[in-house]
């Protein structure tokens, strides 16, 4: 099949967007051969290959630029749009998306999940969210062997959102009668459903905070 070439220009808003786009471009597995030339506010990309290869390559290039811009620049509502896979890759860890959503809610941030789970929309900037997910992953590794999945969905968001040690959250759940230590399984388990356990925990922490304010 005849070879062809096409030059496209990607316009970037700032150096940060340019660097992130170039980083993503290097990761991309493209069917066509490309030459890249960066300028101050744009990147020229010379794409070579068959017409089909060029079409596929350009589609992938534009798609990653859209992803980069969506995660670095807020939309008109002031919200950022993130692909979970990008988030987990940069954080170097993976936790369940409902845990991330609940953590951000407890922190008072705006957050919603696209129906198909392909996108997290939030008021939290990219670098900050990467740190939060990294923190969640580290907290998970501390308690994964001694907890069930259900209780982790309570402990992790509270631990990270309130800056508490996960062991302290587990002990508090036991004190409140929302969880217990199962000696035969060597694990903490909820004895209330996770929504009720979380509600009990938050109410207790808010009451404690109110008491300390009065003092």
Short mmCIF file of C-alpha atoms in Angstrom, two decimals:
data_model
loop_
_atom_site.label_atom_id
_atom_site.label_comp_id
_atom_site.label_asym_id
_atom_site.label_seq_id
_atom_site.Cartn_x
_atom_site.Cartn_y
_atom_site.Cartn_z
CA UNK A 1 0.00 0.00 0.00
CA UNK A 2 1.23 3.51 -0.87
CA UNK A 3 2.97 5.45 1.88
CA UNK A 4 1.86 8.93 2.78
CA UNK A 5 2.54 11.64 5.32
CA UNK A 6 0.57 14.25 7.15
CA UNK A 7 1.55 17.03 9.53
CA UNK A 8 -0.72 17.97 12.43
CA UNK A 9 -0.32 20.72 15.00
CA UNK A 10 -1.26 20.26 18.64
CA UNK A 11 -1.78 23.56 20.46
CA UNK A 12 -0.89 23.58 24.15
CA UNK A 13 -1.83 26.12 26.81
CA UNK A 14 1.41 26.08 28.78
CA UNK A 15 4.67 24.24 29.39
CA UNK A 16 3.01 21.89 31.87
CA UNK A 17 0.49 20.70 29.27
CA UNK A 18 3.25 20.34 26.68
CA UNK A 19 5.42 18.21 29.00
CA UNK A 20 2.52 15.98 30.01
CA UNK A 21 1.44 15.53 26.38
CA UNK A 22 4.98 14.63 25.31
CA UNK A 23 5.22 12.15 28.17
CA UNK A 24 1.97 10.48 27.09
CA UNK A 25 3.05 10.53 23.44
CA UNK A 26 6.20 8.57 24.29
CA UNK A 27 4.07 5.88 25.94
CA UNK A 28 1.79 5.58 22.93
CA UNK A 29 2.08 2.53 20.69
CA UNK A 30 1.44 3.99 17.23
CA UNK A 31 1.06 2.11 13.93
CA UNK A 32 2.69 4.98 12.01
CA UNK A 33 6.12 6.61 12.24
CA UNK A 34 6.20 10.13 13.71
CA UNK A 35 8.59 13.09 13.95
CA UNK A 36 7.86 15.60 16.69
CA UNK A 37 8.92 19.23 16.77
CA UNK A 38 7.94 21.33 19.79
CA UNK A 39 7.48 25.10 19.74
CA UNK A 40 6.52 27.56 22.45
CA UNK A 41 2.76 26.98 22.37
CA UNK A 42 2.39 24.15 19.88
CA UNK A 43 3.77 20.77 18.83
CA UNK A 44 4.10 19.83 15.15
CA UNK A 45 3.86 16.10 14.48
CA UNK A 46 4.82 14.61 11.12
CA UNK A 47 2.99 11.30 10.73
CA UNK A 48 4.15 8.79 8.09
CA UNK A 49 2.63 5.49 7.01
CA UNK A 50 -0.29 4.14 5.02
CA UNK A 51 -3.48 6.20 4.99
CA UNK A 52 -5.09 3.82 7.49
CA UNK A 53 -2.04 3.92 9.78
CA UNK A 54 -1.96 7.70 9.67
CA UNK A 55 -5.69 7.94 10.42
CA UNK A 56 -5.35 5.59 13.41
CA UNK A 57 -2.24 7.35 14.71
CA UNK A 58 -3.79 10.81 14.50
CA UNK A 59 -6.92 9.57 16.28
CA UNK A 60 -4.78 8.24 19.15
CA UNK A 61 -2.69 11.41 19.31
CA UNK A 62 -5.76 13.66 19.51
CA UNK A 63 -7.36 11.38 22.10
CA UNK A 64 -4.38 11.59 24.47
CA UNK A 65 -4.23 15.36 24.04
CA UNK A 66 -7.90 15.58 25.02
CA UNK A 67 -7.17 13.41 28.08
CA UNK A 68 -4.18 15.52 29.10
CA UNK A 69 -6.09 18.79 28.73
CA UNK A 70 -9.10 17.40 30.64
CA UNK A 71 -6.99 16.38 33.63
CA UNK A 72 -4.83 19.52 33.77
CA UNK A 73 -7.37 22.24 32.93
CA UNK A 74 -10.78 22.58 34.61
CA UNK A 75 -13.96 22.71 32.54
CA UNK A 76 -16.38 25.65 32.73
CA UNK A 77 -17.74 24.27 35.98
CA UNK A 78 -14.25 24.22 37.53
CA UNK A 79 -14.01 20.42 37.42
CA UNK A 80 -11.26 18.14 36.13
CA UNK A 81 -11.84 14.90 34.20
CA UNK A 82 -9.61 11.90 34.92
CA UNK A 83 -9.18 8.45 33.40
CA UNK A 84 -8.75 6.02 36.34
CA UNK A 85 -5.97 4.12 34.54
CA UNK A 86 -3.91 7.34 34.21
CA UNK A 87 -4.47 8.03 37.89
CA UNK A 88 -3.39 4.57 39.04
CA UNK A 89 -0.34 4.60 36.77
CA UNK A 90 0.94 7.94 38.09
CA UNK A 91 0.13 7.07 41.70
CA UNK A 92 1.90 3.73 41.33
CA UNK A 93 -0.96 1.93 43.03
CA UNK A 94 -4.56 0.88 42.53
CA UNK A 95 -7.53 1.12 44.89
CA UNK A 96 -11.22 0.71 44.24
CA UNK A 97 -12.87 3.73 42.64
CA UNK A 98 -15.73 3.84 45.22
CA UNK A 99 -13.06 4.30 47.94
CA UNK A 100 -11.58 7.25 46.02
CA UNK A 101 -15.03 8.79 45.54
CA UNK A 102 -15.96 8.39 49.22
CA UNK A 103 -12.60 9.86 50.34
CA UNK A 104 -13.11 12.98 48.23
CA UNK A 105 -16.69 13.34 49.48
CA UNK A 106 -15.47 13.20 53.10
CA UNK A 107 -12.89 15.86 52.24
CA UNK A 108 -15.70 18.12 51.06
CA UNK A 109 -14.70 17.96 47.40
CA UNK A 110 -17.02 17.73 44.42
CA UNK A 111 -16.75 14.31 42.81
CA UNK A 112 -18.79 12.10 40.53
CA UNK A 113 -18.16 8.98 38.51
CA UNK A 114 -19.20 8.54 34.90
CA UNK A 115 -21.85 5.83 34.59
CA UNK A 116 -19.56 3.40 32.77
CA UNK A 117 -16.75 4.02 35.29
CA UNK A 118 -14.42 5.38 32.60
CA UNK A 119 -13.99 8.83 34.11
CA UNK A 120 -13.73 10.50 37.52
CA UNK A 121 -14.88 14.13 37.56
CA UNK A 122 -13.69 16.16 40.52
CA UNK A 123 -12.76 19.57 41.88
CA UNK A 124 -9.37 18.20 43.00
CA UNK A 125 -6.39 19.16 40.78
CA UNK A 126 -4.37 16.35 39.17
CA UNK A 127 -1.21 16.39 41.31
CA UNK A 128 -3.24 16.55 44.52
CA UNK A 129 -5.46 13.65 43.48
CA UNK A 130 -2.41 11.54 42.59
CA UNK A 131 -1.10 12.14 46.14
CA UNK A 132 -4.47 11.16 47.65
CA UNK A 133 -4.59 7.91 45.65
CA UNK A 134 -0.98 7.14 46.58
CA UNK A 135 -1.88 7.71 50.25
CA UNK A 136 -4.89 5.41 49.92
CA UNK A 137 -2.69 2.71 48.37
CA UNK A 138 -0.12 2.97 51.16
CA UNK A 139 -2.88 2.82 53.79
CA UNK A 140 -4.39 -0.22 52.08
CA UNK A 141 -1.06 -2.06 52.16
CA UNK A 142 -0.84 -1.44 55.93
CA UNK A 143 -4.16 -3.15 56.73
CA UNK A 144 -4.95 -5.44 53.79
CA UNK A 145 -3.96 -8.66 55.56
CA UNK A 146 -6.05 -7.99 58.68
CA UNK A 147 -9.22 -6.59 57.10
CA UNK A 148 -12.07 -7.61 54.82
CA UNK A 149 -12.96 -5.68 51.67
CA UNK A 150 -16.10 -4.24 53.31
CA UNK A 151 -14.32 -2.76 56.31
CA UNK A 152 -11.57 -1.32 54.11
CA UNK A 153 -14.23 0.69 52.28
CA UNK A 154 -14.89 2.44 55.61
CA UNK A 155 -11.39 2.62 57.08
CA UNK A 156 -9.46 3.90 54.06
CA UNK A 157 -11.62 6.97 53.26
CA UNK A 158 -11.83 8.01 56.92
CA UNK A 159 -8.11 7.45 57.55
CA UNK A 160 -7.01 9.57 54.58
CA UNK A 161 -9.74 12.23 54.77
CA UNK A 162 -9.29 12.82 58.51
CA UNK A 163 -5.52 12.19 58.66
CA UNK A 164 -5.89 9.27 61.08
CA UNK A 165 -3.81 6.12 61.44
CA UNK A 166 -5.79 3.18 60.00
CA UNK A 167 -5.26 1.17 63.20
CA UNK A 168 -6.91 3.99 65.17
CA UNK A 169 -9.90 3.92 62.84
CA UNK A 170 -10.20 0.15 63.24
CA UNK A 171 -10.04 0.42 67.04
CA UNK A 172 -12.66 3.16 66.99
CA UNK A 173 -15.00 1.02 64.89
CA UNK A 174 -14.65 -1.77 67.47
CA UNK A 175 -15.30 0.67 70.35
CA UNK A 176 -18.44 1.92 68.61
CA UNK A 177 -19.70 -1.63 68.12
CA UNK A 178 -19.56 -1.36 64.34
CA UNK A 179 -16.77 -3.94 63.89
CA UNK A 180 -15.07 -6.80 65.69
CA UNK A 181 -11.86 -8.79 65.57
CA UNK A 182 -12.43 -12.34 64.28
CA UNK A 183 -9.81 -14.45 66.04
CA UNK A 184 -10.38 -17.49 63.81
CA UNK A 185 -9.84 -15.43 60.64
CA UNK A 186 -7.25 -12.99 62.02
CA UNK A 187 -9.27 -10.18 60.49
CA UNK A 188 -11.41 -7.19 61.45
CA UNK A 189 -14.95 -7.43 60.11
CA UNK A 190 -17.93 -5.09 60.14
CA UNK A 191 -20.94 -6.10 62.19
CA UNK A 192 -22.96 -3.22 60.75
CA UNK A 193 -23.40 -2.54 57.04
CA UNK A 194 -20.70 -0.24 55.71
CA UNK A 195 -23.02 2.75 55.26
CA UNK A 196 -24.19 2.53 58.89
CA UNK A 197 -20.64 1.96 60.17
CA UNK A 198 -19.39 4.99 58.25
CA UNK A 199 -22.26 7.09 59.56
CA UNK A 200 -21.47 6.07 63.16
CA UNK A 201 -17.80 6.83 62.67
CA UNK A 202 -18.33 10.27 61.12
CA UNK A 203 -20.89 11.25 63.76
CA UNK A 204 -18.45 10.30 66.51
CA UNK A 205 -15.56 12.21 64.93
CA UNK A 206 -17.73 15.29 64.41
CA UNK A 207 -18.90 15.16 68.03
CA UNK A 208 -15.29 14.86 69.21
CA UNK A 209 -14.34 17.83 67.05
CA UNK A 210 -17.25 19.82 68.48
CA UNK A 211 -16.17 19.01 72.05
CA UNK A 212 -12.58 20.09 71.36
CA UNK A 213 -13.82 23.38 69.85
CA UNK A 214 -15.78 24.12 73.02
CA UNK A 215 -12.68 23.51 75.14
#
